[in-house]
XYZ file of C-alpha atoms in Angstrom:
724
model
C 155.985 108.966 111.530
C 154.991 106.104 109.278
C 151.566 106.073 107.737
C 148.986 103.588 108.980
C 145.992 101.986 107.300
C 142.667 100.789 108.640
C 141.483 97.201 108.527
C 137.994 96.058 107.564
C 135.566 95.174 110.328
C 136.673 95.045 113.918
C 134.915 95.883 117.183
C 135.499 97.940 120.350
C 134.701 95.765 123.381
C 135.227 97.060 126.918
C 138.959 96.912 127.609
C 139.018 96.364 131.416
C 142.827 96.574 131.368
C 143.192 98.790 134.424
C 142.377 95.856 136.741
C 145.852 94.338 136.287
C 147.946 97.505 135.859
C 148.084 98.445 139.522
C 151.697 97.512 140.160
C 154.933 96.044 138.786
C 155.475 92.477 137.607
C 155.394 90.214 140.675
C 157.392 87.053 141.320
C 155.641 83.776 142.139
C 156.945 81.442 144.874
C 158.350 78.118 143.685
C 155.530 75.547 143.504
C 156.094 72.042 144.937
C 155.285 70.462 141.576
C 155.857 71.531 137.973
C 153.896 69.938 135.103
C 155.543 70.253 131.663
C 153.413 69.142 128.666
C 155.500 67.749 125.807
C 153.441 69.728 123.294
C 153.395 73.451 124.096
C 153.792 74.554 120.497
C 152.583 74.041 116.954
C 154.229 70.960 115.451
C 155.483 67.592 116.664
C 155.558 67.005 120.456
C 158.948 66.866 122.130
C 160.491 63.514 123.123
C 161.538 62.930 126.784
C 165.275 62.536 127.371
C 164.955 61.864 131.120
C 163.435 59.056 133.154
C 161.472 58.766 136.378
C 163.751 59.309 139.363
C 166.312 61.403 137.470
C 167.582 64.558 139.159
C 167.461 67.660 136.973
C 168.744 71.207 137.273
C 167.088 74.460 136.328
C 167.460 75.068 132.604
C 168.304 71.436 131.786
C 166.689 70.012 128.643
C 164.215 67.286 129.624
C 162.547 66.756 126.223
C 164.160 67.177 122.803
C 162.544 68.586 119.667
C 161.230 65.906 117.321
C 161.294 67.159 113.764
C 161.879 70.498 112.081
C 158.671 72.140 113.387
C 159.083 71.341 117.068
C 160.626 72.795 120.233
C 162.426 71.283 123.246
C 161.237 71.540 126.851
C 163.490 72.538 129.781
C 163.255 72.136 133.540
C 162.024 75.425 135.067
C 163.617 74.520 138.420
C 165.785 71.838 140.002
C 164.225 68.682 141.383
C 163.422 65.050 140.626
C 161.362 63.612 137.773
C 158.408 62.108 139.631
C 156.251 61.019 136.680
C 155.991 60.908 132.891
C 152.305 60.378 132.239
C 149.076 61.680 130.784
C 147.825 64.810 132.558
C 145.147 67.407 131.891
C 146.587 70.232 129.769
C 145.294 73.688 128.790
C 143.092 73.011 125.784
C 139.553 73.904 124.770
C 138.658 70.195 124.606
C 139.810 69.434 128.168
C 142.064 66.743 126.708
C 144.935 64.950 128.400
C 148.427 64.744 126.942
C 151.855 63.344 127.920
C 153.583 65.470 130.561
C 156.817 65.386 132.563
C 156.227 66.083 136.266
C 159.032 67.538 138.409
C 158.998 67.475 142.193
C 160.978 70.633 143.002
C 163.693 70.491 145.690
C 163.532 74.162 146.702
C 167.161 74.855 145.740
C 166.332 76.272 142.299
C 169.852 75.285 141.188
C 170.867 76.288 137.644
C 172.888 74.362 135.122
C 176.071 76.034 133.926
C 175.012 78.632 131.402
C 176.371 81.768 129.800
C 175.398 84.125 127.027
C 177.128 86.379 124.558
C 176.778 90.121 124.424
C 178.659 90.213 121.107
C 175.836 88.619 119.167
C 176.605 90.758 116.116
C 179.853 88.838 115.692
C 178.051 85.486 115.456
C 176.607 84.123 112.212
C 172.842 83.876 111.841
C 172.895 80.055 111.760
C 174.577 79.898 115.159
C 172.074 82.317 116.700
C 169.138 80.372 115.219
C 170.567 77.156 116.695
C 170.779 78.839 120.117
C 167.158 79.992 119.819
C 166.066 76.500 118.781
C 167.938 74.864 121.665
C 166.375 77.362 124.073
C 162.891 76.107 123.125
C 161.568 79.570 122.256
C 158.136 79.738 120.647
C 155.769 82.577 119.841
C 154.501 83.983 123.151
C 151.589 85.836 121.612
C 149.364 82.746 121.678
C 150.080 80.815 118.466
C 153.125 78.977 119.827
C 154.959 78.637 116.500
C 158.655 77.670 116.984
C 160.654 80.894 116.561
C 163.695 79.225 114.983
C 161.536 77.999 112.099
C 160.003 81.431 111.573
C 163.467 83.010 111.421
C 164.534 80.875 108.438
C 162.417 82.217 105.568
C 163.350 81.349 102.002
C 162.601 84.874 100.814
C 164.548 88.072 101.409
C 163.064 89.974 104.349
C 162.714 93.724 103.960
C 160.427 94.488 106.924
C 160.544 93.265 110.537
C 157.348 93.968 112.489
C 157.248 93.711 116.283
C 153.741 93.117 117.606
C 153.173 95.197 120.757
C 149.447 95.555 120.127
C 147.929 93.280 122.814
C 144.486 94.185 121.530
C 142.330 91.717 123.505
C 140.515 93.023 126.606
C 141.872 92.411 130.133
C 145.368 91.262 129.013
C 148.280 93.563 129.997
C 151.288 91.208 130.095
C 153.058 92.799 127.105
C 152.139 96.314 128.253
C 153.747 95.784 131.664
C 156.745 93.961 130.121
C 157.449 96.954 127.845
C 157.146 99.424 130.712
C 159.729 97.601 132.869
C 162.076 95.912 130.364
C 162.065 98.068 127.220
C 165.875 98.127 126.898
C 166.107 94.304 126.963
C 163.326 94.055 124.383
C 165.203 96.370 122.011
C 168.309 94.157 122.261
C 166.127 91.186 121.361
C 164.788 93.130 118.369
C 168.349 93.925 117.264
C 169.216 90.200 117.469
C 166.207 89.429 115.244
C 167.300 92.087 112.767
C 170.828 90.649 112.624
C 169.484 87.123 111.982
C 167.211 88.370 109.170
C 169.996 90.275 107.444
C 169.117 93.739 108.839
C 165.813 94.483 107.060
C 165.193 97.916 105.601
C 162.421 98.692 108.105
C 161.812 97.684 111.722
C 158.339 98.727 112.874
C 157.022 98.328 116.430
C 153.244 98.474 116.203
C 151.380 99.563 119.338
C 147.811 100.740 120.017
C 147.177 104.232 121.344
C 145.746 102.883 124.626
C 149.275 102.147 125.954
C 150.919 105.568 126.309
C 153.275 104.477 129.126
C 154.589 101.528 127.100
C 155.011 103.721 124.038
C 156.979 106.278 126.050
C 159.216 103.539 127.503
C 160.050 102.273 124.012
C 160.746 105.769 122.706
C 163.071 106.517 125.615
C 164.921 103.214 125.217
C 165.328 103.782 121.464
C 167.018 107.101 122.172
C 169.579 105.261 124.311
C 170.014 102.154 122.110
C 171.646 101.960 118.657
C 168.613 100.205 117.204
C 167.076 101.672 114.056
C 163.461 100.826 114.857
C 160.338 102.984 114.692
C 157.436 102.933 117.132
C 154.186 103.225 115.167
C 151.026 104.123 117.103
C 147.551 103.489 115.659
C 143.953 103.643 116.903
C 142.717 100.926 119.222
C 140.450 98.387 117.581
C 140.031 94.669 118.080
C 141.520 92.472 116.506
C 144.357 94.673 115.286
C 146.817 92.291 116.992
C 146.266 89.556 114.417
C 149.391 89.037 112.323
C 147.788 89.697 108.948
C 145.743 92.597 110.358
C 148.817 94.254 111.896
C 150.740 93.909 108.623
C 147.877 95.595 106.791
C 147.738 98.409 109.378
C 151.466 99.151 109.265
C 152.268 98.521 105.587
C 148.945 98.683 103.719
C 149.687 95.275 102.173
C 147.324 92.307 102.439
C 148.692 88.792 102.804
C 146.912 86.734 100.103
C 144.877 83.712 101.092
C 147.084 80.666 101.463
C 150.260 82.759 101.573
C 152.621 83.691 104.410
C 153.937 87.131 105.423
C 157.398 85.986 104.305
C 156.050 85.865 100.748
C 155.746 89.660 101.017
C 159.216 89.996 102.568
C 157.794 90.484 106.086
C 158.445 88.694 109.393
C 156.314 89.430 112.454
C 157.400 88.675 116.049
C 155.796 89.282 119.433
C 157.187 91.583 122.151
C 157.388 88.683 124.639
C 159.206 86.535 122.089
C 161.765 89.301 121.510
C 162.464 89.467 125.256
C 162.829 85.657 125.463
C 165.326 85.733 122.576
C 167.331 88.394 124.426
C 167.482 86.159 127.543
C 168.528 83.141 125.451
C 171.310 84.842 123.471
C 172.724 87.283 126.015
C 172.281 85.153 129.175
C 172.056 81.569 127.874
C 168.669 81.006 129.508
C 166.092 78.739 127.842
C 162.411 79.630 127.852
C 161.345 78.496 131.340
C 159.215 81.448 132.474
C 156.949 84.130 131.093
C 154.861 87.130 132.194
C 151.207 86.173 132.639
C 148.251 88.395 133.508
C 145.921 87.189 136.287
C 142.811 89.357 136.332
C 139.064 89.467 136.777
C 136.836 90.568 139.639
C 137.091 87.123 141.252
C 140.705 88.012 142.157
C 141.319 90.438 145.018
C 144.897 91.204 143.897
C 145.013 90.962 140.097
C 148.242 91.789 138.320
C 151.049 90.498 136.142
C 153.304 87.703 137.366
C 156.660 86.333 136.250
C 155.694 82.664 136.491
C 157.618 79.460 135.757
C 156.363 77.337 132.886
C 154.614 74.296 134.358
C 153.259 76.055 137.449
C 149.769 74.726 138.276
C 147.038 77.304 137.703
C 145.751 76.931 141.270
C 149.178 77.910 142.633
C 149.259 81.086 140.516
C 145.670 81.992 141.403
C 146.575 81.844 145.081
C 149.066 84.688 144.568
C 146.273 86.840 143.093
C 144.006 85.980 146.076
C 141.488 84.206 143.890
C 138.018 83.659 145.407
C 136.517 80.493 143.983
C 133.080 81.242 145.432
C 132.723 84.398 143.336
C 134.119 82.952 140.099
C 131.595 82.002 137.424
C 134.115 81.388 134.653
C 137.854 80.640 134.645
C 139.375 81.286 131.216
C 142.918 80.914 129.908
C 143.483 83.755 127.467
C 141.250 86.744 126.883
C 137.443 86.910 126.794
C 137.395 86.886 122.985
C 139.770 84.073 122.023
C 140.368 82.259 125.315
C 138.867 78.962 126.445
C 137.369 77.754 129.702
C 139.665 75.602 131.833
C 138.346 72.179 132.898
C 140.022 72.471 136.320
C 142.709 74.387 138.203
C 145.319 71.604 138.102
C 146.377 72.335 134.513
C 149.765 74.066 134.164
C 150.867 77.387 132.757
C 152.455 76.756 129.343
C 154.548 78.867 126.966
C 151.505 80.416 125.262
C 149.593 81.229 128.492
C 149.384 85.027 128.478
C 146.372 85.453 130.769
C 144.147 83.841 133.408
C 140.736 85.508 133.510
C 138.560 84.809 136.570
C 135.255 86.651 136.136
C 132.183 86.909 138.315
C 128.628 86.228 137.137
C 127.954 89.975 137.037
C 131.117 90.643 135.059
C 130.607 87.825 132.563
C 126.936 86.775 132.503
C 125.979 83.504 130.839
C 124.966 84.012 127.199
C 121.297 83.540 126.352
C 120.269 80.440 124.378
C 121.158 80.560 120.705
C 118.341 81.604 118.410
C 117.814 81.207 114.685
C 119.920 83.372 112.391
C 117.973 86.502 111.349
C 120.376 87.326 108.508
C 121.167 90.765 109.846
C 124.679 90.752 108.365
C 126.385 92.224 111.427
C 128.874 89.327 111.478
C 130.040 90.116 107.945
C 130.425 93.815 108.826
C 132.845 93.155 111.701
C 134.854 90.294 110.145
C 138.479 91.515 109.877
C 139.265 88.877 107.206
C 136.457 89.976 104.835
C 134.743 86.576 105.096
C 131.038 85.695 105.078
C 130.454 84.284 108.584
C 126.784 83.627 107.887
C 127.560 81.411 104.913
C 130.319 79.676 106.859
C 127.870 78.985 109.685
C 125.296 77.380 107.378
C 127.871 75.223 105.606
C 129.417 74.219 108.940
C 125.989 73.159 110.203
C 125.374 71.039 107.113
C 128.985 69.699 107.119
C 129.483 70.915 103.563
C 133.244 71.021 103.749
C 133.788 71.734 100.074
C 131.776 74.940 100.319
C 133.586 75.872 103.525
C 136.903 75.622 101.755
C 135.501 77.592 98.820
C 134.505 80.345 101.289
C 138.074 80.401 102.725
C 137.338 79.041 106.188
C 141.100 78.601 106.689
C 141.495 82.420 106.662
C 139.292 82.762 109.766
C 141.490 83.858 112.708
C 138.788 82.881 115.236
C 138.829 86.341 116.777
C 135.237 85.992 117.969
C 134.079 89.379 116.622
C 131.202 87.741 114.736
C 129.988 85.924 117.853
C 130.308 89.141 119.875
C 127.901 91.102 117.665
C 125.474 88.283 116.830
C 122.004 89.280 118.132
C 120.931 85.615 118.076
C 123.807 84.606 120.385
C 124.999 81.931 117.942
C 128.441 80.532 118.968
C 129.818 80.999 115.463
C 133.479 80.512 116.362
C 132.746 77.111 117.906
C 131.176 75.993 114.635
C 134.201 77.205 112.696
C 136.672 75.468 115.030
C 134.787 72.186 114.812
C 134.609 72.433 111.014
C 138.354 73.148 110.794
C 139.058 70.077 112.888
C 136.869 67.924 110.658
C 138.547 69.282 107.527
C 141.988 68.526 108.966
C 140.860 65.004 109.836
C 139.405 64.437 106.366
C 142.567 65.803 104.785
C 144.742 63.441 106.829
C 142.527 60.470 105.936
C 142.737 61.457 102.265
C 146.529 61.696 102.452
C 146.706 58.251 104.015
C 144.303 56.890 101.402
C 146.361 58.435 98.602
C 149.543 56.918 99.991
C 147.847 53.509 100.196
C 146.513 53.871 96.644
C 149.944 54.832 95.319
C 151.536 51.863 97.077
C 148.867 49.558 95.614
C 149.357 50.947 92.111
C 153.124 50.497 92.378
C 152.549 46.943 93.592
C 150.235 46.200 90.676
C 152.722 47.735 88.243
C 155.480 45.519 89.633
C 153.270 42.440 89.250
C 152.401 43.372 85.670
C 156.061 43.990 84.863
C 157.024 40.618 86.332
C 154.268 38.902 84.314
C 155.499 40.596 81.136
C 159.035 39.491 81.837
C 157.873 35.921 82.481
C 155.813 35.924 79.261
C 158.811 37.257 77.336
C 161.011 34.512 78.769
C 158.410 31.855 77.900
C 158.155 33.195 74.361
C 161.930 33.221 74.049
C 162.132 29.617 75.245
C 159.365 28.628 72.825
C 161.149 30.268 69.897
C 164.421 28.639 70.898
C 162.735 25.221 71.090
C 161.126 25.714 67.687
C 164.442 26.780 66.201
C 166.184 23.753 67.697
C 163.434 21.458 66.396
C 163.689 22.965 62.902
C 167.439 22.556 63.007
C 167.149 18.880 63.993
C 164.597 18.223 61.250
C 166.824 19.920 58.684
C 169.825 17.901 59.813
C 167.816 14.660 59.707
C 166.518 15.475 56.224
C 170.001 16.304 54.983
C 171.354 13.065 56.381
C 168.544 11.033 54.809
C 169.037 12.656 51.401
C 172.764 12.080 51.496
C 172.270 8.273 51.786
C 170.300 7.867 48.498
C 170.528 8.942 44.840
C 168.305 11.283 42.892
C 166.949 8.378 40.869
C 165.591 6.560 43.947
C 163.771 9.400 45.655
C 160.731 7.341 46.595
C 162.845 4.572 48.016
C 164.854 7.061 50.078
C 161.707 8.668 51.447
C 160.432 5.307 52.622
C 163.794 4.533 54.148
C 163.814 7.900 55.931
C 160.350 7.225 57.302
C 161.491 3.844 58.569
C 164.539 5.484 60.129
C 162.297 8.009 61.895
C 160.080 5.194 63.197
C 163.150 3.323 64.390
C 164.447 6.465 66.162
C 161.144 6.994 67.963
C 161.138 3.301 69.017
C 164.680 3.653 70.339
C 163.673 6.717 72.398
C 160.768 4.817 73.963
C 162.962 1.837 74.735
C 165.564 4.102 76.336
C 162.900 5.690 78.547
C 161.626 2.254 79.623
C 165.183 1.211 80.379
C 165.675 4.265 82.618
C 162.464 3.475 84.530
C 163.599 -0.154 84.987
C 167.008 0.991 86.160
C 165.497 3.397 88.678
C 163.140 0.740 90.017
C 164.451 -0.720 93.262
C 165.528 -4.334 93.238
C 163.812 -6.860 95.558
C 166.899 -6.817 97.756
C 166.765 -2.994 98.061
C 163.025 -3.104 98.786
C 163.610 -5.707 101.474
C 166.303 -3.588 103.137
C 163.998 -0.574 103.052
C 161.139 -2.545 104.659
C 163.513 -3.915 107.322
C 164.675 -0.389 108.186
C 161.044 0.732 108.352
C 160.235 -2.125 110.756
C 163.155 -1.224 112.984
C 162.318 2.519 112.941
C 158.612 2.026 113.674
C 159.419 -0.432 116.449
C 161.743 2.104 118.086
C 159.124 4.850 117.749
C 156.482 2.548 119.230
C 158.694 1.757 122.222
C 159.433 5.460 122.782
C 155.796 6.566 122.637
C 154.758 3.729 124.976
C 157.457 4.808 127.399
C 156.126 8.391 127.350
C 152.608 7.052 127.925
C 153.931 5.020 130.818
C 155.425 8.136 132.433
C 152.190 10.068 131.991
C 150.082 7.229 133.388
C 152.002 7.189 136.680
C 149.788 9.944 138.125
C 146.452 9.145 139.709
C 143.773 10.047 137.162
C 141.580 11.477 139.918
C 144.221 14.117 140.629
C 144.725 15.238 137.025
C 143.029 18.226 135.420
C 141.294 18.225 132.055
C 144.334 19.370 130.107
C 146.531 16.608 131.572
C 143.908 13.953 130.849
C 143.541 15.227 127.290
C 147.330 15.044 126.896
C 147.299 11.377 128.037
C 144.521 10.565 125.552
C 146.517 12.229 122.782
C 149.599 10.170 123.694
C 147.535 6.968 123.606
C 146.427 7.835 120.092
C 150.073 8.400 119.159
C 150.964 4.940 120.528
C 148.180 3.349 118.521
C 149.288 5.146 115.361
C 152.898 3.978 115.875
C 151.666 0.414 116.389
C 149.698 0.558 113.107
C 152.716 1.858 111.182
C 154.878 -0.888 112.650
C 152.368 -3.544 111.617
C 152.079 -2.006 108.148
C 155.846 -2.251 107.648
C 155.750 -5.911 108.714
C 152.916 -6.641 106.291
C 154.830 -5.063 103.379
C 157.860 -7.230 104.142
C 155.686 -10.336 104.321
C 154.097 -9.494 100.963
C 157.548 -9.073 99.404
C 158.635 -12.456 100.760
C 155.507 -14.080 99.306
C 156.206 -12.637 95.843
C 159.865 -13.774 95.679
C 160.914 -17.486 95.513
C 162.683 -18.815 98.565
C 165.910 -19.329 96.643
C 166.023 -15.640 95.637
C 165.670 -14.239 99.159
C 168.559 -12.096 100.214
C 171.066 -13.555 102.603
C 170.308 -10.645 104.920
C 166.884 -12.129 105.678
C 168.009 -13.673 108.928
C 169.544 -10.466 110.303
C 166.405 -8.545 109.318
C 164.250 -11.047 111.096
C 166.566 -10.825 114.036
C 166.289 -7.029 113.981
C 162.516 -7.304 113.755
C 162.485 -9.689 116.708
C 164.590 -7.232 118.686
C 162.181 -4.424 117.908
C 159.217 -6.577 118.889
C 161.003 -7.562 122.099
C 161.566 -3.890 122.972
C 157.922 -3.063 122.340
C 156.761 -6.057 124.394
C 159.136 -5.069 127.201
C 157.825 -1.485 127.185
C 154.229 -2.713 127.298
C 155.027 -5.099 130.137
C 156.792 -2.304 132.041
C 153.823 0.033 131.588
C 151.420 -2.667 132.829
C 153.661 -3.337 135.837
C 153.834 0.359 136.741
C 150.081 0.695 136.408
C 149.586 -2.280 138.751
C 152.041 -0.798 141.268
C 150.327 2.569 141.170
C 146.965 0.984 141.810
C 148.340 -0.344 145.109
C 149.971 2.980 146.131
C 148.456 5.446 148.569
C 148.046 9.111 147.435
C 151.046 10.057 149.580
C 153.225 7.397 147.962
C 152.151 8.535 144.504
C 152.999 12.117 145.375
C 156.382 11.046 146.718
C 157.072 9.144 143.495
C 156.083 12.154 141.377
C 158.327 14.342 143.505
C 161.315 11.989 143.021
C 160.700 11.921 139.259
C 160.644 15.722 139.167
C 163.920 15.825 141.083
C 165.543 13.501 138.562
C 164.253 15.562 135.625
C 165.517 18.744 137.305
C 168.960 17.222 137.778
C 169.139 16.239 134.096
C 167.932 19.684 132.989
C 170.557 21.397 135.122
C 173.254 19.222 133.546
C 171.972 20.158 130.063
C 171.935 23.856 131.003
C 175.523 23.696 132.305
C 176.657 21.925 129.133
C 174.844 24.483 126.942
C 176.469 27.385 128.802
C 179.925 25.869 128.398
C 179.298 25.249 124.677
C 177.807 28.680 124.093
C 174.678 27.072 122.660
C 171.764 29.110 121.291
C 169.386 27.018 123.457
C 170.624 28.383 126.810
C 167.427 30.380 127.313
C 165.230 27.339 126.587
C 167.185 25.175 129.070
C 167.042 27.946 131.689
C 163.254 28.224 131.301
C 162.946 24.436 131.678
C 165.014 24.490 134.890
C 162.902 27.331 136.296
C 159.641 25.514 135.471
C 160.849 22.255 137.044
C 161.989 24.170 140.145
C 158.490 25.616 140.547
C 156.886 22.199 140.095
C 159.287 20.635 142.616
C 158.517 23.360 145.171
C 154.791 22.802 144.669
C 155.259 19.032 145.143
C 157.251 19.626 148.347
C 154.525 21.909 149.704
C 151.814 19.382 148.881
C 153.856 16.538 150.405
C 154.383 18.610 153.550
C 150.614 18.992 153.753
C 150.260 15.210 153.936
C 152.788 15.083 156.771
C 151.115 17.892 158.781
C 147.418 17.161 158.333
C 145.709 14.115 159.751
C 143.631 13.575 156.668
C 144.934 14.051 153.126
C 141.484 14.515 151.639
C 141.597 18.248 152.172
C 144.979 18.521 150.444
C 143.639 16.529 147.495
C 140.608 18.775 147.273
C 142.779 21.910 147.245
C 144.997 20.350 144.580
C 141.981 19.679 142.371
C 140.759 23.277 142.797
C 144.177 24.656 141.770
C 144.259 22.430 138.678
C 140.740 23.429 137.665
């Protein structure tokens, strides 16, 4: 028998476990609806791989793991995906989260699946992949993905199986061991094979579970598994991972470290059974044993329930009486949380539903001031100072909280249980942890932004240095070239004279330099004169400008003419504003046309008649043609305006309708041509055809109103209301 050690602190609350130990594990009828949250584990939520309306089979993956620390979700029964939406989930905050909802079909049809009894012949990587694909997470409450926990970087010498179940009321693991001990031992052997067969396999169990201990001992005698059942005195919270390791091995996991750093891996009894089902039968994690207890239930017990079953459906099987229930808690009385409603589903970490009466679980008295009794420090199993943590949490002094190792708090609730002032200490610690996580995430984001900014600034500085170096290099090259030219000029000047006439040569060199500078200036002036356009070129440019502005003027006046066809009383504000804008465009085109004419006239005035280009007559003819087109467009617009003034509203509407029909016909031709050419503008032409179709239908409806009603005034009034 292995030696055991005691842990600091701890309490002995009333166990109340006999309420749910009255019979075997019971099955739960298939509910009509299953609700599967995408996040039932620590880590990244799963990603849906199904859509609304898809038919799924039992065991089919419906959401895939996203990231290394994540776990997939499987359909607990066959049916149809009825929704993928936000739903209330089991959480202390009452939050909502994305869920996949399955409407069950009653067939409970499985996918094709099979396991392997020869798991010892498979490599560890293959078994870990099977566990990952099965979506198995820790069933003791933490919900850490098991595949991640089974890949430690260190050599594992001790495998600990947690069969403690120390919290009051909960008996799910106790009943599971009593009825399925042989299967659990196979799961433990699979874990040992994956971890390289550690030197020790210890199954830790409290001495208040004699039947479960006897079942394990009997199964060990029949199974070739080299594990040892270690019994120790009952004390809460001996089921905490670090506390159980200290009890069974005497070693303490240092703050900030993991059990794997000591060569230890700890797994839950329920997790071991789920791994057995996954490896030997090919079944993903779609159900679990959950305790339903409390005096508000007439038939409490343990139930094999599908993941995703609504809480209200499970409570019905335990004959829950809502009128007697004062508190409905998921989990135990020490570490559980109150449910916001009964529509939330059972998830992978749901080990208990506790429905207590007011007599069984009276409301706590109002919190009083701390009297500094020190009881909280005496019972803390992590050797923390709960009183100091409480004060720093109240004052939001997060630095001091971290200095007092708030992260090591397992939130067991022992301090709150013994507090004579009824201070909800654990709630303060949870809130402070959340704030610290939020601050840490904001700091990480800020650091990433700062690093990006610093890299950006460094790149800018490097680019500026490179530019400065290039400028300096160009400057040095220019100076070197200048010095070379001066040296060459000096050598040439000296070679033309004699030593006896040095002064004369210097004067001659100076004159030569002056002459060179003069030649450079003259060359520059010659280039400017050559680039300057001749009068003939200027005239041609002005003539082209006159022709272009005349064409633009005619086009804009034609557009204005089309817009002015509608009765102004029937136009909305946007249409009237568009007409005003087009009028301004016409006026601007007219001014540009006149400006081009003025420039040509000024050029003609500057040049003698004899020097005018022979193309003057054609230019004038072109100008006359442009002016004729503009005059024709203006006359046409005036004519159309006069005709519209004499038209009735029905005639105007008919004319607008005919114009729309013509535009639609042209647009359809353009669309057909674009489709045959494979043009990139097919979508634009299609949108134009659709818009014109809608306008034409509206015009037909309005025109039909004129034909049906005796007075068109009502139709006009409705048209104005629609435009406004």
